[in-house]
mmCIF file of C-alpha atoms in Angstrom:
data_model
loop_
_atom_site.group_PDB
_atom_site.id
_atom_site.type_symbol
_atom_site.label_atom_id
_atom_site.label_comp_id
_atom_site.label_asym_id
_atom_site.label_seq_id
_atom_site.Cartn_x
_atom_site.Cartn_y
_atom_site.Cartn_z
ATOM 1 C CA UNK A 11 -4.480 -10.530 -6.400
ATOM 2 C CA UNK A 12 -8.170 -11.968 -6.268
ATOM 3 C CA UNK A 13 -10.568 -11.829 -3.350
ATOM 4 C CA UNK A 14 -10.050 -15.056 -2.725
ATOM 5 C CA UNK A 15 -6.109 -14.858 -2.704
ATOM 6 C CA UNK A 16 -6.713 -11.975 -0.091
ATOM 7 C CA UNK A 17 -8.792 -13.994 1.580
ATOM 8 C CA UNK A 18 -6.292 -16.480 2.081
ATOM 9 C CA UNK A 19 -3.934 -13.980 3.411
ATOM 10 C CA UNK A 20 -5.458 -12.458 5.946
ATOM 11 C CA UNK A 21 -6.264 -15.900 7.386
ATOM 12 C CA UNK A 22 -2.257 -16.571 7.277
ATOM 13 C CA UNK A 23 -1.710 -13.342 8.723
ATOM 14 C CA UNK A 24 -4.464 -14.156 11.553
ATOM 15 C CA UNK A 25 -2.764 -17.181 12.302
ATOM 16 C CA UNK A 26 0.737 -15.795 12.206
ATOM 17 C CA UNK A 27 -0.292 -13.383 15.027
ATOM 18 C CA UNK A 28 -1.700 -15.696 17.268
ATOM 19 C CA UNK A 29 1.430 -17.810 17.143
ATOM 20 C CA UNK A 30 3.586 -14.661 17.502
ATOM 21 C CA UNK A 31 0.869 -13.364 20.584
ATOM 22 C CA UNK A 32 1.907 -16.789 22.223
ATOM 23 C CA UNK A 33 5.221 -16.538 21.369
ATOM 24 C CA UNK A 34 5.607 -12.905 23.077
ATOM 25 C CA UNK A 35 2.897 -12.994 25.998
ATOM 26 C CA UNK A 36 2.071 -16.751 27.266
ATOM 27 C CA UNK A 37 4.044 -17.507 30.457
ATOM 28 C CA UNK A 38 6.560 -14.714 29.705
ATOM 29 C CA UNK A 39 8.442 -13.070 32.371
ATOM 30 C CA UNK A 40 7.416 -9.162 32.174
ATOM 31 C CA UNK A 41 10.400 -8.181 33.342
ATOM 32 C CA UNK A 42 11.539 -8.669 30.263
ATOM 33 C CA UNK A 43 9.651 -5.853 28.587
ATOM 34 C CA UNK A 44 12.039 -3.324 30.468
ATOM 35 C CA UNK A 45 15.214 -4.688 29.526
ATOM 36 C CA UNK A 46 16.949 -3.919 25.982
ATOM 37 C CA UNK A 47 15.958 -4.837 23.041
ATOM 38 C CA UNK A 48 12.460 -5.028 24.019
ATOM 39 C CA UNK A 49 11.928 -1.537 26.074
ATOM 40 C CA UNK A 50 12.653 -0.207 22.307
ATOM 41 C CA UNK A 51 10.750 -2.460 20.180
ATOM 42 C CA UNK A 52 7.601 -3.234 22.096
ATOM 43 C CA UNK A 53 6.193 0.332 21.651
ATOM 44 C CA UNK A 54 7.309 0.606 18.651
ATOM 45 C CA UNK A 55 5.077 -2.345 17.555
ATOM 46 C CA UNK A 56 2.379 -1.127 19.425
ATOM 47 C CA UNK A 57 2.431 2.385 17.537
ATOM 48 C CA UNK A 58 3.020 0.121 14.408
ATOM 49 C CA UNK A 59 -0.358 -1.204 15.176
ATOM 50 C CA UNK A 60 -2.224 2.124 15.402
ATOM 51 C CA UNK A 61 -1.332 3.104 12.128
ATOM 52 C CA UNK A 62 -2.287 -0.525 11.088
ATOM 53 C CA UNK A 63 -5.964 -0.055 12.354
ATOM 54 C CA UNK A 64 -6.553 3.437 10.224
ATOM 55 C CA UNK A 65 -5.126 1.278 7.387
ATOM 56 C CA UNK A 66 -7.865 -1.581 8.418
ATOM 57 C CA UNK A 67 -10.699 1.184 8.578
ATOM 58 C CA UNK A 68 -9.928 2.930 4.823
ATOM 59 C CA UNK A 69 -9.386 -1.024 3.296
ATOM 60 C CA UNK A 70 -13.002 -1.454 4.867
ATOM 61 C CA UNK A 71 -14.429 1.826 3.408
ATOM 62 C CA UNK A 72 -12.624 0.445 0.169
ATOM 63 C CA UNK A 73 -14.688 -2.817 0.240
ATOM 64 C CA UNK A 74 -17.697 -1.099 0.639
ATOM 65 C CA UNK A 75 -17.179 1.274 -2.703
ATOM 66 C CA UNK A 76 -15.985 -1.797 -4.445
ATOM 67 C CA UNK A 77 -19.401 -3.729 -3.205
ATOM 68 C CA UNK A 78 -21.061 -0.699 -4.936
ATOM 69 C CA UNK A 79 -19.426 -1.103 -8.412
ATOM 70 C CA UNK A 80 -20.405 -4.926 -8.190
ATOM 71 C CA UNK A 81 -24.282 -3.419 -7.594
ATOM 72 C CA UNK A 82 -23.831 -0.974 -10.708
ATOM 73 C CA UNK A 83 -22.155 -3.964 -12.683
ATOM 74 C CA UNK A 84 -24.878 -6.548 -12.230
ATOM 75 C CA UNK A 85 -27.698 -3.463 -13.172
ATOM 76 C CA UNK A 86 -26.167 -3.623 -16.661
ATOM 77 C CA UNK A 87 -25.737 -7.224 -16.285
ATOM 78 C CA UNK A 88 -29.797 -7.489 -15.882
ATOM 79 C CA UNK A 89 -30.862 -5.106 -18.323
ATOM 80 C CA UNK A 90 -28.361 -6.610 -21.199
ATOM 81 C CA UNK A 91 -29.906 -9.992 -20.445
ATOM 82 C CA UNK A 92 -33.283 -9.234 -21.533
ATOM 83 C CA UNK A 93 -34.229 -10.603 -24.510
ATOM 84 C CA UNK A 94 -35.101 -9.205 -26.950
ATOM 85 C CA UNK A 95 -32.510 -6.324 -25.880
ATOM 86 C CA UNK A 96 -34.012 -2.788 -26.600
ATOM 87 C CA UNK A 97 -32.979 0.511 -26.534
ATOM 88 C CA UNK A 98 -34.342 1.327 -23.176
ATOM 89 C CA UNK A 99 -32.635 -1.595 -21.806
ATOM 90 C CA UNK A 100 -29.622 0.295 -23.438
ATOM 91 C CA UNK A 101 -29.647 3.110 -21.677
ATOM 92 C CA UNK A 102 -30.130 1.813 -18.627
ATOM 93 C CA UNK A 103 -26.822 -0.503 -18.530
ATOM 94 C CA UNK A 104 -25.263 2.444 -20.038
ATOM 95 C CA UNK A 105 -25.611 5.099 -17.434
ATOM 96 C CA UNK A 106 -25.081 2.335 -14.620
ATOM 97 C CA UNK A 107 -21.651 1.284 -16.220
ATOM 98 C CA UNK A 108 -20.717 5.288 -17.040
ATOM 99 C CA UNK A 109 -21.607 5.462 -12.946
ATOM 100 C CA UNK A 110 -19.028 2.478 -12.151
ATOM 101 C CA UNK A 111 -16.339 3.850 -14.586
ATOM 102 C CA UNK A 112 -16.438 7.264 -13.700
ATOM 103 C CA UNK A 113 -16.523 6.666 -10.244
ATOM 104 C CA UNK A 114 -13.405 4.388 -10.731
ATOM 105 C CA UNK A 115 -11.598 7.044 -12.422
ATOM 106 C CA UNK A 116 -11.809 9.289 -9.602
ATOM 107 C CA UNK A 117 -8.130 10.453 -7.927
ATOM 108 C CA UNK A 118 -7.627 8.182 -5.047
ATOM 109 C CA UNK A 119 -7.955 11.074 -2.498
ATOM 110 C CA UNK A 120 -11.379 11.783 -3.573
ATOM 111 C CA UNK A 121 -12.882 7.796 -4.435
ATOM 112 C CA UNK A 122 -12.349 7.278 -0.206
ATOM 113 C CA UNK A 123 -14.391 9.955 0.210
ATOM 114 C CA UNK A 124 -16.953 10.711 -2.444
ATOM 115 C CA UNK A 125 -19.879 8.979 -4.974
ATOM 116 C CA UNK A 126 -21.573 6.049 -3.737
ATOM 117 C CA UNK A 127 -22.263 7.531 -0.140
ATOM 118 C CA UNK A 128 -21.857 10.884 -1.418
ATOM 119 C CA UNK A 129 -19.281 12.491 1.129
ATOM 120 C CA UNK A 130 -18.160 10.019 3.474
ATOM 121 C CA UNK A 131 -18.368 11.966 7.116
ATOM 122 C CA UNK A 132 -14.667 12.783 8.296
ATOM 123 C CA UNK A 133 -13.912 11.188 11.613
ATOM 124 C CA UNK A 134 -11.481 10.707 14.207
ATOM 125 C CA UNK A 135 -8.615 8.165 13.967
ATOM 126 C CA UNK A 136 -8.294 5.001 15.215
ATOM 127 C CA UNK A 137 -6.450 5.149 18.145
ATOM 128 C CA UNK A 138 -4.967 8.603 17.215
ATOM 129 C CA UNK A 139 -3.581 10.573 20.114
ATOM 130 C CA UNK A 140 -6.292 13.190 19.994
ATOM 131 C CA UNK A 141 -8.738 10.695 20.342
ATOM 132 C CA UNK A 142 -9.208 10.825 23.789
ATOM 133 C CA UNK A 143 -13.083 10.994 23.896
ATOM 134 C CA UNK A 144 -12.403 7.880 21.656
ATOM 135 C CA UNK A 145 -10.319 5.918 23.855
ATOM 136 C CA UNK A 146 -12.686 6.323 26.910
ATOM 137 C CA UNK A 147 -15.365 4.882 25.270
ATOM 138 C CA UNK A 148 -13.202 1.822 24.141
ATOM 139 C CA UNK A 149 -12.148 1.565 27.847
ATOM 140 C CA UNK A 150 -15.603 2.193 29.617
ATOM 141 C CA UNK A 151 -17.734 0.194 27.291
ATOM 142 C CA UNK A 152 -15.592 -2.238 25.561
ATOM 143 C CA UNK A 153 -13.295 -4.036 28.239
ATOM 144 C CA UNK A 154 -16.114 -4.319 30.320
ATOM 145 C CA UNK A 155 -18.137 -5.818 27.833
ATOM 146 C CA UNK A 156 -15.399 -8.636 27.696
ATOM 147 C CA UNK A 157 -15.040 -7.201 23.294
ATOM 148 C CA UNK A 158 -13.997 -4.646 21.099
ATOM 149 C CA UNK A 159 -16.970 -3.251 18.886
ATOM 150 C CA UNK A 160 -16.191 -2.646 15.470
ATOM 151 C CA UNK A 161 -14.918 1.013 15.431
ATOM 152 C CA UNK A 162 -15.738 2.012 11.789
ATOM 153 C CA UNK A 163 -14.371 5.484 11.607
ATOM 154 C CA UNK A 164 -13.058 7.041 8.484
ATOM 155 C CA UNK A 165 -9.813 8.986 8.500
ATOM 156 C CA UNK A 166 -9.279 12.232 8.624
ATOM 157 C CA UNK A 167 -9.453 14.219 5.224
ATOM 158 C CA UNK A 168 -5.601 14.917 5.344
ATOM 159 C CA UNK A 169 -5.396 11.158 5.610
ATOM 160 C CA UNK A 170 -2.968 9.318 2.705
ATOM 161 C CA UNK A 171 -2.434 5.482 2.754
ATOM 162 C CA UNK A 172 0.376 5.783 1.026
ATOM 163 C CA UNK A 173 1.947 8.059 4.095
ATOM 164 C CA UNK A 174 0.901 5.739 6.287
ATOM 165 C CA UNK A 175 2.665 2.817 4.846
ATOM 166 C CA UNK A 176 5.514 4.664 4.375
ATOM 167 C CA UNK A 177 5.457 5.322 8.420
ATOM 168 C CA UNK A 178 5.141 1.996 9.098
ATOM 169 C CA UNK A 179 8.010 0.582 6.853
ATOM 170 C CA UNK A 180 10.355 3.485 8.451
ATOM 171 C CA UNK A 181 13.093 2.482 11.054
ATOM 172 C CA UNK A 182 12.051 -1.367 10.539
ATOM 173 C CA UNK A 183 15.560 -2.872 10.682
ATOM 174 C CA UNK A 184 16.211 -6.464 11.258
ATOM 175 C CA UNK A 185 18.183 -7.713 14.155
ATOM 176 C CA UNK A 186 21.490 -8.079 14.124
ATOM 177 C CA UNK A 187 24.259 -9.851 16.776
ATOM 178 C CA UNK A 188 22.397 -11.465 19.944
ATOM 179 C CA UNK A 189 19.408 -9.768 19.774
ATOM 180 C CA UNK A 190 19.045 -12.101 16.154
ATOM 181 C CA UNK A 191 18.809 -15.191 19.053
ATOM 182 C CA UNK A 192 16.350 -13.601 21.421
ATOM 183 C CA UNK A 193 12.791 -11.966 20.823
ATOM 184 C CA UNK A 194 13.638 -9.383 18.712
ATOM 185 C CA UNK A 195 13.458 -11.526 15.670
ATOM 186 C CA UNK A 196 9.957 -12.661 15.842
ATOM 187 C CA UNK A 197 9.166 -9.103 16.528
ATOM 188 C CA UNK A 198 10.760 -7.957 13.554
ATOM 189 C CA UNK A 199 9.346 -10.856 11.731
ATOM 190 C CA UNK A 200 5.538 -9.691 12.875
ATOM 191 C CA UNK A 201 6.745 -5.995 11.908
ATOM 192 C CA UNK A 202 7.209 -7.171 8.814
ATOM 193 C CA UNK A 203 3.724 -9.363 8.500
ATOM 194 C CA UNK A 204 1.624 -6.521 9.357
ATOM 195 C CA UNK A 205 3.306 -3.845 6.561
ATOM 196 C CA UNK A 206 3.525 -6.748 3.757
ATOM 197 C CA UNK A 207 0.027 -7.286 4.672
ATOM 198 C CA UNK A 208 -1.223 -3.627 5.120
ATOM 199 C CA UNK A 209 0.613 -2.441 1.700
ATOM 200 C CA UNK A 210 -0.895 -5.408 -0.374
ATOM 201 C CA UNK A 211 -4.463 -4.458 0.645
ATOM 202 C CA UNK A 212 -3.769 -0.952 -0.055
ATOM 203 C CA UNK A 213 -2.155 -1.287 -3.671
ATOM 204 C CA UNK A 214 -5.051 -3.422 -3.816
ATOM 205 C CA UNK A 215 -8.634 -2.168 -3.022
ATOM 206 C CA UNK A 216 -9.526 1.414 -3.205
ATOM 207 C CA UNK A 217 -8.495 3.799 -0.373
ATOM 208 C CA UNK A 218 -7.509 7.258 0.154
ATOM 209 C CA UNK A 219 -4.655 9.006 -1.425
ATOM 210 C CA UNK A 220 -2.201 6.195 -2.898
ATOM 211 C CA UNK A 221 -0.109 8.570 -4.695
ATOM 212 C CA UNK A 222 3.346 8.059 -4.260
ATOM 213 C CA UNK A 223 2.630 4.442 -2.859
ATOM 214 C CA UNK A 224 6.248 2.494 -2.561
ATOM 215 C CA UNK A 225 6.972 -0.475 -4.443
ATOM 216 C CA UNK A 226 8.914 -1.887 -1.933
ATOM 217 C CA UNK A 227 10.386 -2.065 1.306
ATOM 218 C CA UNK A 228 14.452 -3.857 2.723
ATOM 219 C CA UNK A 229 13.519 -7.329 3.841
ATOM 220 C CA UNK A 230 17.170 -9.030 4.519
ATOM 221 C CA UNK A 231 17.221 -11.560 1.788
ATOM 222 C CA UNK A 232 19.599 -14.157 4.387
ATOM 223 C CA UNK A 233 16.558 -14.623 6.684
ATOM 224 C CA UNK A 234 14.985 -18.420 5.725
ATOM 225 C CA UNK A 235 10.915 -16.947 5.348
ATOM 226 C CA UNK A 236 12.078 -13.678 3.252
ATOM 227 C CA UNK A 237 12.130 -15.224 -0.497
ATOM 228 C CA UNK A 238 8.557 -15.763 -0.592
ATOM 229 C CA UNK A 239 7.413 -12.227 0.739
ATOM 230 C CA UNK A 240 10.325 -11.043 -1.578
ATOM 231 C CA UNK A 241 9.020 -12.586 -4.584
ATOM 232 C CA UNK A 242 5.539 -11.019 -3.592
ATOM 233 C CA UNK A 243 6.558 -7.651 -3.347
ATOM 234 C CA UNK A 244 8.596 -7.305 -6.252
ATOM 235 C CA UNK A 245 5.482 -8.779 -8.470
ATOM 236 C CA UNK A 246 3.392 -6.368 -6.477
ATOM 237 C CA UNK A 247 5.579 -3.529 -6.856
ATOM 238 C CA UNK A 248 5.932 -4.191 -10.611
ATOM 239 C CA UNK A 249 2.099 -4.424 -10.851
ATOM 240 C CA UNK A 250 1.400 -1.507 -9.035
ATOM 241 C CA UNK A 251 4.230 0.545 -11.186
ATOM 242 C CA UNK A 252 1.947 -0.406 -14.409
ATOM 243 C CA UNK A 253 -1.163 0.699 -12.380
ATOM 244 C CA UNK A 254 -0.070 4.522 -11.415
ATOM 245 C CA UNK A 255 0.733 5.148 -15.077
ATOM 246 C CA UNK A 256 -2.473 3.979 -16.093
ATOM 247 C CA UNK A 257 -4.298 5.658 -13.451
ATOM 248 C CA UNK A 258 -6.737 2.591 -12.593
ATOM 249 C CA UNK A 259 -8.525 1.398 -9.411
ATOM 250 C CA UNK A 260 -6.387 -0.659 -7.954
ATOM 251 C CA UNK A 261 -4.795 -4.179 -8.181
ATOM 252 C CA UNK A 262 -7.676 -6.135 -7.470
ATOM 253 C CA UNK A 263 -7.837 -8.691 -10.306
ATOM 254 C CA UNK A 264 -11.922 -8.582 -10.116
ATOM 255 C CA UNK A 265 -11.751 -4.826 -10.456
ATOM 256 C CA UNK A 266 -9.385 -4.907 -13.241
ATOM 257 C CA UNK A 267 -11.154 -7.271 -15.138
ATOM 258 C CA UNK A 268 -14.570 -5.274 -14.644
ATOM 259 C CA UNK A 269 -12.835 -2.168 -15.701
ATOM 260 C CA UNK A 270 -11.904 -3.769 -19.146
ATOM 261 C CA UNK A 271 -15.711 -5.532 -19.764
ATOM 262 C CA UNK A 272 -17.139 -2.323 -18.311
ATOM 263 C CA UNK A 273 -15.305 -0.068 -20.978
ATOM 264 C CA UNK A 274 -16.117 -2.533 -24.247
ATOM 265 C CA UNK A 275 -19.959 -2.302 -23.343
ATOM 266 C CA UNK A 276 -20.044 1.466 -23.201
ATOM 267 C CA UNK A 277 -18.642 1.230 -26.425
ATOM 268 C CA UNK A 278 -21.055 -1.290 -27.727
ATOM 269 C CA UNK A 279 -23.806 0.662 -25.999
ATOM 270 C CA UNK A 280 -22.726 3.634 -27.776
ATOM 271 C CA UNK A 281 -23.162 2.126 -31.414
ATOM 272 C CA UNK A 282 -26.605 -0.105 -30.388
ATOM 273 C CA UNK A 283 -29.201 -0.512 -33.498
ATOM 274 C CA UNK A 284 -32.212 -2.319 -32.836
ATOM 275 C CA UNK A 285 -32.313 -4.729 -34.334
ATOM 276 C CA UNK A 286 -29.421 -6.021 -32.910
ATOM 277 C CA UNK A 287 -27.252 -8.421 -35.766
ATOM 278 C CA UNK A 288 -26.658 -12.259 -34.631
ATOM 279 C CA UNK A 289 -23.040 -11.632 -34.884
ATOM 280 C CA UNK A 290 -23.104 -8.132 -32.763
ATOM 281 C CA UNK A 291 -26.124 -10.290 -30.637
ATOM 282 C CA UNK A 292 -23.361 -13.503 -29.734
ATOM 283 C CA UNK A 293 -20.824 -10.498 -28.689
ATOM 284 C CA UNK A 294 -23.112 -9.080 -26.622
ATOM 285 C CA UNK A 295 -23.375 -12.338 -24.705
ATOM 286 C CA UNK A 296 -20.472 -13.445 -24.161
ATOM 287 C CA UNK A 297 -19.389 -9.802 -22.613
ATOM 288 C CA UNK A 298 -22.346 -9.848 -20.606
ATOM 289 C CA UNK A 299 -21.604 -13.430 -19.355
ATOM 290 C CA UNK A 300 -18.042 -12.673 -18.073
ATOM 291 C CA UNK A 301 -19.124 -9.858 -16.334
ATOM 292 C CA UNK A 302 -21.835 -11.875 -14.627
ATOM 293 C CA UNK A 303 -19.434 -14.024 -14.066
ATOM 294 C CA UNK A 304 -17.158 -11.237 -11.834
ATOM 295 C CA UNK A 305 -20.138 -9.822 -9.712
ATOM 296 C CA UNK A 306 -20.802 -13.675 -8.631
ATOM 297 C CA UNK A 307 -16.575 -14.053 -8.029
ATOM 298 C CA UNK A 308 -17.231 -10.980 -5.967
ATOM 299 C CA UNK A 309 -19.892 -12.043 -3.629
ATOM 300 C CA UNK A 310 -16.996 -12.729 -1.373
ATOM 301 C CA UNK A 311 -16.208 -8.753 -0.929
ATOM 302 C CA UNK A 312 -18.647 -9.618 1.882
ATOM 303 C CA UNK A 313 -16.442 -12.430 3.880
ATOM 304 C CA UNK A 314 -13.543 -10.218 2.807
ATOM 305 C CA UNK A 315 -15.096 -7.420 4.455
ATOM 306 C CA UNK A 316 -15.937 -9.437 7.463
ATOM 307 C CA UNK A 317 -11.849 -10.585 7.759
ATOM 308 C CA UNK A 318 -10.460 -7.142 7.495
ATOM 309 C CA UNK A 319 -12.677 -6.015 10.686
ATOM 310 C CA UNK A 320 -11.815 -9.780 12.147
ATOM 311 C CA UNK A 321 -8.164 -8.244 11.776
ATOM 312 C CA UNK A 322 -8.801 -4.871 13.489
ATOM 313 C CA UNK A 323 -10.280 -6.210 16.290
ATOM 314 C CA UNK A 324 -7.328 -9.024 16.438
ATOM 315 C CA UNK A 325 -4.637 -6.589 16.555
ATOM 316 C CA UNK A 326 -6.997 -4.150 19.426
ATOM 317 C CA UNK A 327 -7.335 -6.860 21.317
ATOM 318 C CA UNK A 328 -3.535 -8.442 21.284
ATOM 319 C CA UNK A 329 -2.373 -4.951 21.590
ATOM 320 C CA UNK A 330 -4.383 -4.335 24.812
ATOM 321 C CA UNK A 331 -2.816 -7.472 26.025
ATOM 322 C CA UNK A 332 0.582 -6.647 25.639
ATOM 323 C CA UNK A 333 -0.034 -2.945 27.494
ATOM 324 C CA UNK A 334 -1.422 -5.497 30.127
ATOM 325 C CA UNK A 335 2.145 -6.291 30.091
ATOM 326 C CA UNK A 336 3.688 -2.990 29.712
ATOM 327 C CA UNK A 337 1.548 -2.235 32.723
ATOM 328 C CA UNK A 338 2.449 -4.866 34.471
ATOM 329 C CA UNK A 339 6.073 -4.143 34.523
ATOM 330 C CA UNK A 340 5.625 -0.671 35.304
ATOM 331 C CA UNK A 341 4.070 -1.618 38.486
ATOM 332 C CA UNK A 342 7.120 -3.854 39.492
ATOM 333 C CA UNK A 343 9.284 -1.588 38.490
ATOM 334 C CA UNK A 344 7.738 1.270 40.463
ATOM 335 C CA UNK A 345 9.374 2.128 44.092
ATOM 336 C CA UNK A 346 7.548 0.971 46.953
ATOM 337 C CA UNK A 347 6.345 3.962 49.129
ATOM 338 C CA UNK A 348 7.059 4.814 52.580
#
């Protein structure tokens, strides 16, 4: 679970929901919306989607504090390549790496919302319903502006990720009979997209309050695309088991690896003589070169970063077009006056 292989997936997932907005929207009849299974599934996609945009803000917020550990990283990684290495060179990798591990320590709840920034200001929700101030602006400013601007609100304090995964995996049952032939399966099949997606970035990069986080959700092991996200989620799930007991900072293979290289120079630190011996010296190095080596791997936190808010803005925008819809067949549906 690199940055790259995240990366990767939210570009699958991007292109999964512009087939599946196609699939749903172009040249479709709206009546359709108001007829069975679709009067029942539609909104509950839509509200699906809400809770998938707080999920998209606290990933962001994640990226950030994860951009700040590379910044802490490469300070040690600059003053342990000086040559010849002294004591105040020393010190100074020391307390940035005590910074980085300490702050990775932290219980999720607090490392959303604490260190690098400080306190991050608590916010509004996405698209919560008491965020009507909120909602005007995105429908005065926005939709005339012909785009959605990036709405980088933190959650609210009370906030958990792993809550809000739970709510989305909740009531998301596959369809069965006729429906299986009609649009209720690629509905279902997005459903399930957006929560596989959502609950990898969240077991993943740091966000607030993963306690509890589940390890998996039903995915009907008949359907022809299930075995792959299957397999996923089990070596997720497994992963993620391994990471609660140990209390680390996430899945992210960059983070993990950091962690490790982070913790053996704090202990080298610790024991420094100057001079430094050839053999202690050639140690040194080679610690200090695979932890240069992360902080350049993640110098794509940045495009990652750029993705996840490509996603929010997808999903506002796809969602607006389907309540186009919804809209739509309210209007038809409504009796003429007299």
């Amino acid at each position: 679970m690199s940055i790259s292989w995240f990366r990767n997936l939210l570009d699958a997932f991007l292109c999964c929901e512009a087939e599946f907005k196609a699939v749903l929207v172009s040249g479709r009849d709206p009546s359709q919306f108001s007829k069975p299974p679709l009067d029942r599934l539609i909104p509950d996609l839509l509200e699906r989607a809400v809770k998938a945009l707080d999920v998209c803000n606290a990933v962001t917020h994640g990226v950030d504090l994860v951009t700040h550990w590379q910044k802490l990283a490469q300070i040690a990684v600059t003053a342990l390549n000086q040559n010849p290495i002294g004591e105040g060179q020393v010190r100074r990798a020391r307390k940035a790496l005590n910074t980085l591990l300490t702050s990775m320590v932290f219980d999720d709840k607090e490392n959303a919302n604490s260190n690098f920034h400080g306190k991050w200001t608590e916010r509004t929700r996405s698209f919560g319903r008491r965020g009507a101030a909120a909602a005007s602006a995105l429908n005065s400013k926005d939709r005339t502006a012909g785009n959605f601007r990036s709405l980088s609100w933190s959650v609210a304090k009370s906030w958990s990720a792993a809550k809000q995964i739970q709510a989305m995996s909740s009531n998301l049952v596959a369809p069965r009979g006729g429906e299986s032939t009609g649009l209720a399966l690629p509905v279902y099949i997005m459903n399930m997209i957006i929560v596989f997606v959502m609950w990898a970035l969240v077991a993943a990069i740091p966000c607030q309050e993963r306690n509890g986080l589940a390890t998996h959700f039903q995915i009907p092991r008949n359907l022809g695309w299930a075995q792959p996200i299957i397999g996923l989620q089990e070596k997720i799930g497994e992963d993620w088991k391994k990471k609660e007991k140990k209390g680390t900072a996430g899945l992210l293979e960059e983070v993990q690896r950091m962690e490790k290289v982070a913790n053996s120079l704090v202990e080298f630190s610790d024991t420094f003589v100057f001079p430094l011996e050839e053999e202690k010296a050639a140690d040194l190095a080679a610690q200090v070169a695979e932890l240069a080596e992360i902080c350049e791997k993640m110098e794509g936190l940045g495009p990652l970063h750029q993705q996840v808010r490509e996603v929010f803005h997808r999903m506002v925008r796809s969602r607006a077009e389907v309540l186009d819809v919804v809209d739509q067949v309210s209007k038809l549906s409504a009796p003429a006056p007299y």
